[in-house]
CSV table of C-alpha atoms in Angstrom, one decimal:
chain,number,residue,atom,x,y,z
M,24,MET,CA,126.8,95.7,126.4
M,25,THR,CA,129.4,94.7,129.3
M,26,ARG,CA,128.0,93.2,132.3
M,27,LEU,CA,129.0,96.7,134.4
M,28,LYS,CA,126.9,98.7,132.0
M,29,LEU,CA,123.9,95.9,132.1
M,30,GLY,CA,124.0,96.1,135.9
M,31,PHE,CA,124.1,99.7,135.9
M,32,PHE,CA,120.7,99.8,134.1
M,33,LEU,CA,119.3,97.1,136.0
M,34,LEU,CA,120.4,98.9,139.3
M,35,LEU,CA,118.8,102.2,137.8
M,36,SER,CA,115.6,100.6,137.1
M,37,ALA,CA,115.6,99.0,140.6
M,38,PHE,CA,116.0,102.2,142.1
M,39,ILE,CA,113.3,103.9,140.1
M,40,ASN,CA,110.9,101.2,141.0
M,41,LEU,CA,111.9,101.5,144.7
M,42,SER,CA,111.3,105.2,144.4
M,43,PHE,CA,108.0,105.0,142.7
M,44,GLY,CA,107.0,102.1,145.5
M,45,GLN,CA,107.8,104.6,148.2
M,46,THR,CA,105.6,107.4,146.8
M,47,LYS,CA,102.9,104.8,146.3
M,48,SER,CA,102.8,103.4,149.9
M,49,ILE,CA,102.1,106.9,151.4
M,50,ASP,CA,98.8,106.8,153.6
M,51,SER,CA,97.4,108.4,156.8
M,52,THR,CA,99.3,106.0,159.0
M,53,ASN,CA,102.9,106.7,157.3
M,54,VAL,CA,102.8,110.4,156.3
M,55,VAL,CA,105.8,111.5,154.3
M,56,SER,CA,106.5,115.4,154.0
M,57,ASP,CA,106.2,116.8,150.4
M,58,SER,CA,109.7,117.9,150.7
M,59,ILE,CA,110.9,114.1,151.1
M,60,ILE,CA,109.0,113.4,148.2
M,61,HIS,CA,110.2,116.0,145.9
M,62,GLU,CA,113.7,115.0,147.2
M,63,VAL,CA,113.2,111.6,145.9
M,64,PHE,CA,112.2,112.7,142.5
M,65,VAL,CA,115.2,115.3,142.4
M,66,GLN,CA,117.6,112.5,142.9
M,67,GLN,CA,115.7,110.0,140.6
M,68,ASP,CA,115.8,112.7,137.7
M,69,SER,CA,119.6,113.5,138.4
M,70,ILE,CA,120.4,109.7,137.9
M,71,ILE,CA,118.5,109.6,134.8
M,72,GLU,CA,120.1,112.6,133.5
M,73,LYS,CA,123.8,111.3,134.4
M,74,ALA,CA,122.7,107.9,132.8
M,75,LEU,CA,121.7,109.6,129.6
M,76,ALA,CA,124.7,111.7,129.3
M,77,ASN,CA,127.2,108.8,130.0
M,78,HIS,CA,125.3,106.4,127.7
M,79,PRO,CA,124.0,108.2,124.6
M,80,ILE,CA,120.8,106.6,122.8
M,81,VAL,CA,121.7,105.4,119.6
M,82,ILE,CA,120.0,102.9,117.2
M,83,ASP,CA,121.2,102.0,114.0
M,84,SER,CA,119.7,100.3,111.3
M,85,LEU,CA,122.0,97.1,111.9
M,86,TRP,CA,120.7,97.1,115.5
M,87,LEU,CA,117.0,97.4,114.3
M,88,ASP,CA,117.2,94.5,111.9
M,89,THR,CA,118.9,92.4,114.7
M,90,MET,CA,116.0,93.3,117.0
M,91,TYR,CA,113.2,92.6,114.5
M,92,SER,CA,114.5,90.2,112.0
M,93,SER,CA,115.4,87.5,114.4
M,94,PRO,CA,114.0,84.2,112.9
M,95,LEU,CA,113.2,83.6,116.7
M,96,TYR,CA,109.7,84.7,116.0
M,97,GLU,CA,109.3,82.5,112.8
M,98,ASP,CA,110.3,79.5,115.1
M,99,ILE,CA,107.8,80.3,117.7
M,100,SER,CA,104.9,79.8,115.4
M,101,LEU,CA,106.3,76.1,114.9
M,102,THR,CA,106.3,75.3,118.7
M,103,TYR,CA,102.7,74.6,118.7
M,104,ASP,CA,102.8,71.7,116.2
M,105,GLU,CA,106.0,70.3,117.3
M,106,ASP,CA,106.1,66.4,118.6
M,107,PHE,CA,107.7,66.5,121.9
M,108,ASP,CA,109.0,63.2,121.6
M,109,LYS,CA,111.1,64.1,118.5
M,110,LEU,CA,112.6,67.5,120.2
M,111,SER,CA,116.4,67.7,120.3
M,112,ILE,CA,117.5,67.7,123.8
M,113,ASN,CA,121.1,66.0,123.6
M,114,ASN,CA,124.0,67.5,125.4
M,115,VAL,CA,121.7,70.2,127.4
M,116,ASP,CA,123.6,70.6,130.8
M,117,LEU,CA,120.2,70.4,133.1
M,118,SER,CA,119.5,67.4,135.2
M,119,THR,CA,115.8,66.3,135.7
M,120,GLU,CA,116.2,66.7,139.5
M,121,LEU,CA,117.6,70.4,139.1
M,122,LEU,CA,114.7,71.3,136.7
M,123,LYS,CA,112.2,69.9,139.2
M,124,GLU,CA,113.7,72.0,141.8
M,125,ARG,CA,113.6,75.2,139.8
M,126,LEU,CA,110.0,74.6,138.4
M,127,GLU,CA,108.7,74.0,141.9
M,128,ARG,CA,110.4,77.4,143.0
M,129,LEU,CA,108.8,79.0,140.1
M,130,ASN,CA,105.4,77.3,140.8
M,131,GLU,CA,105.5,78.7,144.7
M,132,GLN,CA,105.8,82.3,143.2
M,133,THR,CA,103.2,82.1,140.6
M,134,PRO,CA,99.2,81.6,140.2
M,135,PHE,CA,100.1,79.1,137.4
M,136,ASN,CA,100.2,75.3,137.6
M,137,LEU,CA,103.6,75.0,136.7
M,138,GLU,CA,103.9,71.3,137.0
M,139,TYR,CA,107.0,69.2,136.0
M,140,ASN,CA,106.2,66.6,133.1
M,141,PRO,CA,108.6,65.0,130.9
M,142,GLU,CA,107.0,66.9,127.7
M,143,LEU,CA,107.7,70.3,129.6
M,144,GLU,CA,111.2,69.2,130.2
M,145,ARG,CA,111.8,68.3,126.6
M,146,LEU,CA,110.6,71.5,125.3
M,147,ILE,CA,112.7,73.6,127.9
M,148,LYS,CA,115.9,71.4,126.9
M,149,HIS,CA,114.9,71.9,123.3
M,150,TYR,CA,115.0,75.8,123.8
M,151,LEU,CA,118.1,75.9,125.6
M,152,LYS,CA,119.7,73.8,122.8
M,153,THR,CA,118.2,75.4,119.7
M,154,ARG,CA,117.5,79.2,120.9
M,155,SER,CA,120.1,80.4,123.2
M,156,LYS,CA,121.6,82.3,120.4
M,157,TYR,CA,118.5,84.3,119.8
M,158,TYR,CA,117.5,84.9,123.6
M,159,PRO,CA,120.0,87.6,124.3
M,160,LYS,CA,118.5,89.7,121.4
M,161,MET,CA,115.0,88.9,122.6
M,162,MET,CA,116.0,89.8,126.2
M,163,ALA,CA,117.2,93.1,125.0
M,164,ARG,CA,113.8,93.7,123.8
M,165,ALA,CA,112.4,92.8,127.3
M,166,LEU,CA,114.4,95.2,128.9
M,167,TYR,CA,112.9,97.9,127.1
M,168,TYR,CA,109.2,96.7,126.9
M,169,PHE,CA,108.9,94.6,130.2
M,170,PRO,CA,108.8,97.8,132.5
M,171,MET,CA,105.9,99.1,130.6
M,172,VAL,CA,104.2,95.9,130.5
M,173,GLU,CA,104.4,95.2,134.1
M,174,SER,CA,103.1,98.6,134.9
M,175,TYR,CA,99.8,97.7,133.2
M,176,LEU,CA,99.6,94.2,134.4
M,177,ASP,CA,99.8,95.8,138.0
M,178,LYS,CA,97.2,98.2,137.0
M,179,TYR,CA,94.6,95.4,136.4
M,180,ASP,CA,95.9,92.9,138.9
M,181,ILE,CA,97.2,90.4,136.5
M,182,PRO,CA,100.1,88.3,137.2
M,183,LEU,CA,103.1,89.8,136.2
M,184,GLU,CA,104.4,86.4,134.7
M,185,ILE,CA,102.1,87.1,131.9
M,186,LYS,CA,104.7,89.4,130.4
M,187,TYR,CA,106.0,86.1,128.7
M,188,LEU,CA,103.1,85.7,126.8
M,189,ALA,CA,104.0,88.4,124.6
M,190,VAL,CA,107.3,86.2,124.0
M,191,VAL,CA,105.3,83.3,122.8
M,192,GLU,CA,102.9,85.3,120.7
M,193,SER,CA,105.2,87.6,118.9
M,194,GLY,CA,108.9,87.4,120.0
M,195,LEU,CA,108.3,90.8,121.6
M,196,ASN,CA,107.9,92.3,118.2
M,197,PRO,CA,105.2,95.0,117.9
M,198,ARG,CA,104.9,94.5,114.0
M,199,ALA,CA,104.7,90.8,114.0
M,200,LYS,CA,101.8,89.4,111.8
M,201,SER,CA,100.6,85.9,111.8
M,202,TRP,CA,99.8,83.9,108.7
M,203,ALA,CA,95.9,84.4,109.9
M,204,GLY,CA,96.4,88.2,110.2
M,205,ALA,CA,96.8,88.4,113.9
M,206,THR,CA,99.1,91.6,114.5
M,207,GLY,CA,101.2,93.1,117.0
M,208,MET,CA,103.0,92.1,120.0
M,209,TRP,CA,99.9,90.4,121.5
M,210,GLN,CA,98.6,89.3,118.1
M,211,PHE,CA,95.1,90.6,117.9
M,212,MET,CA,92.8,89.7,115.2
M,213,TYR,CA,91.1,92.6,113.6
M,214,GLN,CA,87.8,92.2,115.2
M,215,THR,CA,89.1,91.3,118.6
M,216,GLY,CA,91.4,94.2,118.5
M,217,LYS,CA,88.4,96.6,117.6
M,218,GLN,CA,86.5,94.9,120.5
M,219,PHE,CA,89.3,96.0,122.8
M,220,GLY,CA,89.6,99.6,121.5
M,221,LEU,CA,92.3,99.0,118.9
M,222,ASN,CA,91.6,101.0,115.8
M,223,ILE,CA,93.1,100.6,112.2
M,224,SER,CA,93.2,103.4,109.9
M,225,SER,CA,95.3,104.3,106.6
M,226,TYR,CA,98.1,105.7,108.8
M,227,VAL,CA,97.6,103.7,112.2
M,228,ASP,CA,97.5,100.3,113.3
M,229,GLU,CA,97.0,100.3,117.1
M,230,ARG,CA,97.6,96.6,117.4
M,231,GLN,CA,101.3,97.5,116.9
M,232,ASP,CA,101.1,100.3,119.5
M,233,PRO,CA,103.1,98.8,122.4
M,234,VAL,CA,101.2,100.7,125.0
M,235,LYS,CA,97.6,100.6,123.5
M,236,SER,CA,98.0,96.9,122.6
M,237,VAL,CA,99.1,95.9,126.0
M,238,GLU,CA,96.1,97.4,127.7
M,239,ALA,CA,93.8,95.8,125.3
M,240,ALA,CA,95.5,92.5,126.2
M,241,CYS,CA,95.1,93.3,130.0
M,242,LYS,CA,91.3,94.0,129.6
M,243,TYR,CA,91.0,90.8,127.2
M,244,LEU,CA,92.8,88.6,129.8
M,245,GLU,CA,90.8,90.2,132.5
M,246,THR,CA,87.5,89.1,130.8
M,247,LEU,CA,88.9,85.6,130.3
M,248,TYR,CA,90.1,85.0,133.9
M,249,LYS,CA,86.5,86.1,135.2
M,250,THR,CA,85.0,83.5,132.7
M,251,PHE,CA,87.4,80.8,134.0
M,252,ASN,CA,88.6,81.9,137.5
M,253,ASP,CA,92.0,80.2,136.4
M,254,TRP,CA,95.2,81.9,134.7
M,255,ASP,CA,96.2,78.4,132.8
M,256,LEU,CA,92.7,78.3,131.3
M,257,ALA,CA,92.6,82.0,130.7
M,258,LEU,CA,95.8,81.6,128.7
M,259,ALA,CA,94.5,78.9,126.7
M,260,ALA,CA,91.4,80.6,125.8
M,261,TYR,CA,93.5,83.7,124.9
M,262,ASN,CA,95.0,81.3,122.1
M,263,SER,CA,92.0,79.4,120.9
M,264,GLY,CA,89.0,81.1,122.5
M,265,PRO,CA,86.9,80.4,125.4
M,266,GLY,CA,84.5,78.3,123.4
M,267,ASN,CA,87.1,75.9,123.0
M,268,VAL,CA,88.2,75.7,126.4
M,269,SER,CA,84.8,75.5,127.6
M,270,LYS,CA,84.3,72.5,125.1
M,271,ALA,CA,87.6,70.9,126.3
M,272,ILE,CA,86.2,71.1,129.9
M,273,ARG,CA,83.0,69.4,129.3
M,274,ARG,CA,84.8,66.6,127.1
M,275,SER,CA,87.2,65.9,130.0
M,276,GLY,CA,84.3,65.1,132.3
M,277,GLY,CA,84.4,68.7,134.0
M,278,HIS,CA,88.2,68.7,134.8
M,279,ARG,CA,89.2,72.5,135.4
M,280,ASN,CA,93.0,71.9,135.5
M,281,TYR,CA,94.7,72.7,132.3
M,282,TRP,CA,97.0,69.4,132.3
M,283,ASN,CA,93.7,67.4,132.8
M,284,ILE,CA,91.7,69.0,129.8
M,285,ARG,CA,94.8,69.2,127.4
M,286,ALA,CA,94.1,66.4,125.4
M,287,PHE,CA,90.7,67.9,124.6
M,288,LEU,CA,92.1,71.2,123.1
M,289,PRO,CA,93.3,71.9,119.8
M,290,ARG,CA,96.7,71.2,119.0
M,291,GLU,CA,98.2,74.3,119.0
M,292,THR,CA,96.5,75.3,122.3
M,293,ALA,CA,97.6,71.9,124.0
M,294,ASN,CA,101.1,73.2,123.3
M,295,TYR,CA,100.7,76.6,123.7
M,296,LEU,CA,101.0,76.4,127.7
M,297,PRO,CA,104.2,74.3,127.6
M,298,ALA,CA,105.6,77.0,125.2
M,299,PHE,CA,104.6,79.8,127.7
M,300,TYR,CA,106.0,77.8,130.6
M,301,ALA,CA,109.2,77.1,128.8
M,302,ASN,CA,109.9,80.6,127.9
M,303,LEU,CA,109.1,81.7,131.7
M,304,TYR,CA,111.7,79.1,132.9
M,305,VAL,CA,114.3,80.3,130.4
M,306,PHE,CA,113.9,84.1,131.1
M,307,GLU,CA,113.9,83.4,135.0
M,308,TYR,CA,117.0,81.1,134.6
M,309,ALA,CA,118.9,82.7,131.9
M,310,GLN,CA,121.9,83.7,134.2
M,311,GLU,CA,122.3,80.1,135.3
M,312,HIS,CA,122.4,78.9,131.7
M,313,LYS,CA,124.9,81.7,130.7
M,314,ILE,CA,122.3,83.7,128.7
M,315,VAL,CA,123.2,87.2,128.8
M,316,PRO,CA,120.8,90.1,127.4
M,317,MET,CA,122.2,92.5,124.7
M,318,SER,CA,121.9,96.2,125.4
M,319,PRO,CA,118.5,97.5,125.2
M,320,MET,CA,120.2,100.7,123.5
M,321,VAL,CA,117.4,102.9,124.9
M,322,PRO,CA,115.2,102.4,128.2
M,323,HIS,CA,111.7,103.0,128.1
M,324,PHE,CA,111.7,105.6,130.9
M,325,ALA,CA,114.3,107.6,128.7
M,326,THR,CA,111.4,108.5,126.3
M,327,ASP,CA,108.3,110.6,126.2
M,328,THR,CA,105.5,111.3,124.2
M,329,ILE,CA,104.2,114.6,122.5
M,330,ARG,CA,100.8,114.9,121.1
M,331,VAL,CA,101.0,116.2,117.6
M,332,LYS,CA,99.2,119.5,116.4
M,333,ARG,CA,99.3,118.8,112.7
M,334,THR,CA,100.4,116.1,110.6
M,335,LEU,CA,104.0,115.5,110.7
M,336,THR,CA,106.1,112.8,108.8
M,337,PHE,CA,109.3,110.9,110.1
M,338,ASP,CA,111.3,112.8,107.4
M,339,GLN,CA,110.3,116.3,108.9
M,340,LEU,CA,111.1,115.1,112.3
M,341,ASN,CA,114.6,113.6,111.2
M,342,GLU,CA,115.2,117.0,109.4
M,343,THR,CA,114.1,119.2,112.3
M,344,LEU,CA,115.4,117.1,115.3
M,345,ASN,CA,118.4,115.2,113.8
M,346,ILE,CA,116.7,112.0,114.8
M,347,SER,CA,117.2,109.0,112.6
M,348,HIS,CA,114.3,107.1,110.8
M,349,GLU,CA,115.4,103.9,113.0
M,350,MET,CA,114.8,105.4,115.9
M,351,LEU,CA,111.4,106.9,115.1
M,352,GLN,CA,110.2,103.3,113.8
M,353,PHE,CA,111.5,101.7,116.9
M,354,LEU,CA,109.8,104.1,119.1
M,355,ASN,CA,106.4,104.4,117.2
M,356,PRO,CA,105.9,100.9,115.5
M,357,GLU,CA,102.0,101.6,115.0
M,358,TYR,CA,102.6,104.4,112.4
M,359,LYS,CA,102.5,102.3,109.0
M,360,LEU,CA,103.5,104.8,106.6
M,361,ASP,CA,106.1,106.8,108.9
M,362,ILE,CA,103.6,109.5,109.3
M,363,ILE,CA,101.7,110.8,112.4
M,364,PRO,CA,98.2,112.2,111.5
M,365,PHE,CA,96.6,114.8,112.9
M,366,VAL,CA,92.8,114.1,113.1
M,367,LYS,CA,90.0,115.9,115.2
M,368,ASP,CA,89.0,113.9,118.2
M,369,LYS,CA,92.1,111.6,117.9
M,370,LYS,CA,95.0,111.9,120.2
M,371,TYR,CA,97.9,110.7,118.0
M,372,ALA,CA,101.4,111.3,119.8
M,373,VAL,CA,105.2,110.8,118.7
M,374,ARG,CA,107.2,109.0,121.2
M,375,LEU,CA,110.8,110.6,121.2
M,376,PRO,CA,114.2,110.0,123.3
M,377,ILE,CA,113.8,112.7,126.2
M,378,ASP,CA,116.4,115.0,124.9
M,379,LYS,CA,114.7,115.1,121.6
M,380,ALA,CA,111.3,115.7,123.3
M,381,GLY,CA,112.7,118.6,125.1
M,382,LEU,CA,114.1,120.0,121.8
M,383,PHE,CA,110.9,119.7,120.1
M,384,VAL,CA,108.8,121.3,122.8
M,385,LYS,CA,111.6,124.2,122.8
M,386,ASN,CA,111.1,124.9,119.1
M,387,GLU,CA,107.7,123.9,118.4
M,388,LYS,CA,106.2,126.9,116.7
M,389,GLU,CA,109.4,127.0,114.2
M,390,ILE,CA,109.0,123.4,113.4
M,391,TYR,CA,105.1,123.7,112.8
M,392,ALA,CA,105.9,126.6,110.5
M,393,MET,CA,108.6,124.8,108.7
M,394,VAL,CA,106.3,121.8,108.2
M,395,ALA,CA,103.3,124.0,107.0
M,396,LYS,CA,105.5,125.6,104.4
M,397,GLU,CA,106.9,122.3,103.3
M,398,ASP,CA,103.3,121.0,102.9
M,399,ALA,CA,102.1,123.9,101.2
M,400,GLU,CA,105.0,123.4,98.4
M,401,ARG,CA,104.4,119.8,98.5
M,402,GLU,CA,104.0,118.3,95.0
M,403,LYS,CA,102.1,115.2,95.9
M,404,PRO,CA,99.7,115.4,98.7
M,405,LEU,CA,100.0,113.1,101.7
M,406,PRO,CA,97.5,110.3,101.4
M,407,LYS,CA,94.1,111.2,103.3
M,408,TYR,CA,93.4,109.6,106.5
M,409,PHE,CA,90.5,107.0,106.8
M,410,GLU,CA,89.6,104.3,109.1
M,411,MET,CA,89.6,100.7,108.0
M,412,ASN,CA,86.1,99.6,109.5
M,413,GLN,CA,85.7,96.4,107.5
M,414,ARG,CA,87.5,94.1,105.0
M,415,ILE,CA,86.4,93.3,101.4
M,416,ARG,CA,86.1,90.4,99.4
M,417,HIS,CA,87.9,90.2,96.0
M,418,VAL,CA,86.5,87.8,93.4
M,419,VAL,CA,89.4,86.5,91.1
M,420,ARG,CA,88.9,87.2,87.5
M,421,SER,CA,90.3,85.5,84.5
M,422,GLY,CA,93.9,86.7,83.7
M,423,GLU,CA,94.4,88.1,87.3
M,424,TYR,CA,97.4,86.9,89.5
M,425,LEU,CA,98.2,88.0,93.1
M,426,GLY,CA,100.9,90.5,92.1
M,427,LYS,CA,98.2,92.3,90.0
M,428,ILE,CA,95.6,92.1,92.8
M,429,ALA,CA,98.3,93.3,95.3
M,430,ASN,CA,99.0,96.3,93.4
M,431,LYS,CA,95.5,97.1,92.9
M,432,TYR,CA,94.6,97.3,96.5
M,433,GLY,CA,98.2,98.5,97.4
M,434,VAL,CA,99.0,95.4,99.6
M,435,ARG,CA,101.8,92.9,99.5
M,436,VAL,CA,101.5,89.4,98.0
M,437,SER,CA,102.6,88.0,101.4
M,438,ASP,CA,99.6,90.0,103.0
M,439,ILE,CA,97.1,88.4,100.7
M,440,LYS,CA,98.5,84.9,101.2
M,441,ARG,CA,98.3,85.3,105.0
M,442,TRP,CA,95.0,86.7,105.1
M,443,ASN,CA,93.6,83.8,103.3
M,444,GLY,CA,96.0,81.1,104.7
M,445,MET,CA,97.3,80.3,101.3
M,446,LYS,CA,100.6,78.5,100.9
M,447,THR,CA,101.1,79.0,97.2
M,448,THR,CA,100.2,81.8,94.7
M,449,ASN,CA,98.0,79.8,92.6
M,450,LEU,CA,94.7,81.1,92.0
M,451,ARG,CA,91.5,79.8,90.3
M,452,VAL,CA,88.9,81.9,88.4
M,453,GLY,CA,85.9,82.8,90.8
M,454,GLN,CA,88.0,82.1,94.1
M,455,ARG,CA,87.2,84.8,96.7
M,456,LEU,CA,89.9,86.5,98.4
M,457,ILE,CA,89.8,88.5,101.9
M,458,ILE,CA,91.3,91.9,101.2
M,459,TYR,CA,92.4,94.6,103.9
M,460,PRO,CA,92.9,97.3,101.3
M,461,LYS,CA,95.2,100.3,101.9
M,462,ARG,CA,94.6,102.3,98.8
M,463,LEU,CA,92.0,105.2,99.5
M,464,ASN,CA,90.1,104.7,96.2
M,465,PHE,CA,89.1,101.3,96.8
M,466,THR,CA,87.7,102.0,100.4
M,467,MET,CA,86.5,105.6,100.1
M,468,SER,CA,85.2,106.0,96.5
M,469,LYS,CA,81.6,105.2,95.8
M,470,ILE,CA,82.7,104.0,92.4
M,471,ASN,CA,83.6,100.1,93.1
M,472,SER,CA,86.2,99.8,90.5
M,473,SER,CA,90.1,100.9,90.0
M,474,GLN,CA,89.7,101.1,86.3
M,475,LYS,CA,90.6,104.7,84.9
M,476,LYS,CA,88.1,104.1,82.1
M,477,VAL,CA,85.3,103.5,84.7
M,478,VAL,CA,86.1,106.9,86.4
M,479,LYS,CA,86.1,108.6,82.9
M,480,SER,CA,82.9,107.2,81.9
M,481,ILE,CA,81.1,109.3,84.8
M,482,SER,CA,80.6,112.6,84.3
M,483,ASN,CA,80.7,115.3,87.0
M,484,ASN,CA,76.9,115.6,87.0
M,485,ALA,CA,76.0,112.0,87.0
M,486,GLN,CA,73.2,110.8,88.8
M,487,GLN,CA,73.8,107.7,91.0
M,488,LEU,CA,71.0,105.1,91.0
M,489,GLU,CA,70.5,102.0,93.0
M,490,PHE,CA,68.4,98.9,92.3
M,491,THR,CA,68.1,95.4,93.7
M,492,VAL,CA,68.6,92.4,91.8
M,493,GLU,CA,65.2,90.6,91.4
M,494,LYS,CA,65.6,88.2,88.5
M,495,ARG,CA,68.4,86.6,86.6
M,496,ASP,CA,70.4,88.7,83.9
M,497,PRO,CA,69.9,91.9,85.4
M,498,LEU,CA,72.4,93.6,83.5
M,499,TRP,CA,71.2,93.5,79.8
M,500,SER,CA,67.6,94.5,80.9
M,501,ASN,CA,68.8,97.3,83.3
M,502,SER,CA,71.3,98.7,80.5
M,503,ASN,CA,68.4,98.8,78.0
M,504,ASN,CA,66.3,100.8,80.6
M,505,TYR,CA,68.6,103.7,80.7
M,506,ASP,CA,70.1,105.3,77.7
M,507,LYS,CA,73.9,105.2,76.7
M,508,ILE,CA,74.5,102.7,79.8
M,509,THR,CA,76.2,99.7,78.5
M,510,THR,CA,76.3,96.2,80.2
M,511,GLN,CA,80.1,96.5,80.7
M,512,GLN,CA,79.8,99.8,82.5
M,513,ILE,CA,77.3,98.1,85.1
M,514,LYS,CA,80.0,95.5,85.3
M,515,ASP,CA,82.6,97.6,85.9
M,516,TRP,CA,80.8,99.9,88.4
M,517,ASN,CA,79.9,97.2,90.6
M,518,ASP,CA,83.0,94.9,90.2
M,519,ILE,CA,81.3,92.2,88.4
M,520,TRP,CA,83.3,89.8,86.1
M,521,ASN,CA,80.4,87.2,85.4
M,522,ALA,CA,76.8,88.1,85.3
M,523,SER,CA,75.9,84.7,86.3
M,524,SER,CA,77.7,85.2,89.6
M,525,ILE,CA,75.2,87.9,90.8
M,526,ALA,CA,73.2,86.8,93.5
M,527,LEU,CA,69.3,87.7,94.0
M,528,GLY,CA,69.0,90.5,96.4
M,529,ARG,CA,72.2,92.3,95.7
M,530,LYS,CA,72.2,95.9,95.1
M,531,LEU,CA,73.9,97.5,92.3
M,532,ILE,CA,74.8,101.1,91.3
M,533,LEU,CA,74.3,102.8,88.0
M,534,TYR,CA,75.5,106.0,87.0
M,535,ARG,CA,73.0,108.2,84.7
M,536,LYS,CA,73.9,111.6,83.2
M,537,GLU,CA,71.4,114.0,84.3
M,538,SER,CA,69.8,116.0,81.6
């Protein structure tokens, strides 16, 4: 995108912000008539309309790959463990004096302790030298996401500079996943996400929802700030947890300045704030370093959401609205299977460009009628919706390998490695693996096994029995208590590979045919 086009979008965003700012500032001492307010919004809508007409919204697969496949996100995770003394900073045109001046200027504008120190200087110069080619792509994502992020930061009275936290956490990638299982733009772990209202189901991972995740992040940051009454410490706690920060404060002798307790923090957290400050500097002084954003392709204000009235697939939306899969995936990253489910008491919606949203509303009845007909004729039904409320543990059996286990639970090998912090694919018999299964028969079925022979061994009128293990070798004794129940059946029904591994107190399930 040319500087002229980029300038147009920035000017347009500024005008819209100014317009909304004028309407927000109305009070009893400064009365503005309804007609004037109406005129402001009419002018605003007119400008948006012209912008969309002159700059049609197009997202192709190449652009999407450029936005979300940049190695910058992978590089970011390495920042925390870098030795600042070994960072490459040669041939970077930025004097120490000028950097000090700029950092002081930023420090005056923010509630953070943005102090100059040699380590921060080396990190900033390292970023400028090694990542300049990636920042234009990152800034293109920022042009799309930051206006929305800033609106929530403002709502919760959180410093707007916190938006750069998402750069450090995920590279502004809503589908980013860390090796430990943290997911989304704000990198929520499963339990923390649930704590702040981010639900996960067979169809939806709300940690990947840009809007819901930023609000959850705001709530979490608000809680952390109330705990420490300091934004630097709140960010440190966001990374390593409030317990580690409190421990560092005690070990430092009661200091509450981040730079004074930094030596007592975990290594990753000790380098976390410098990474935040370095990205803040690069974004704020991008122009001075000749870093120009790529085109955002679609501004956030040029999209709208529509609540669905029945389950819709991206294929169906592509067919009825002539909108690409790439566009739908970019605007709706929270839908894992490219399906927007309709669930009672849920409010799932699809985000569309404004023109496509209008087309959807205009032809809503026809679209749903076509979808109903297609669903009725579907040879293979869509997977059922279910909530993922908890993880499971899989015990590795003899002959199992990661590919086989991944296929069993409908996940990827890379997922299992990430969830369990594995660097290789090597397994040992008896090893316990954490799994977040995606296949329904492993989370909803009363039968805790995937083998077809297990399902076949249970008749439709079988009675389910449960007993608690109170002594060793319960399988043989219990199989003899019931006619035609074998030890192997009990092992299959309860996903047991070795009877000696059963702990006392464990509840086992049996199925006995009713007479």
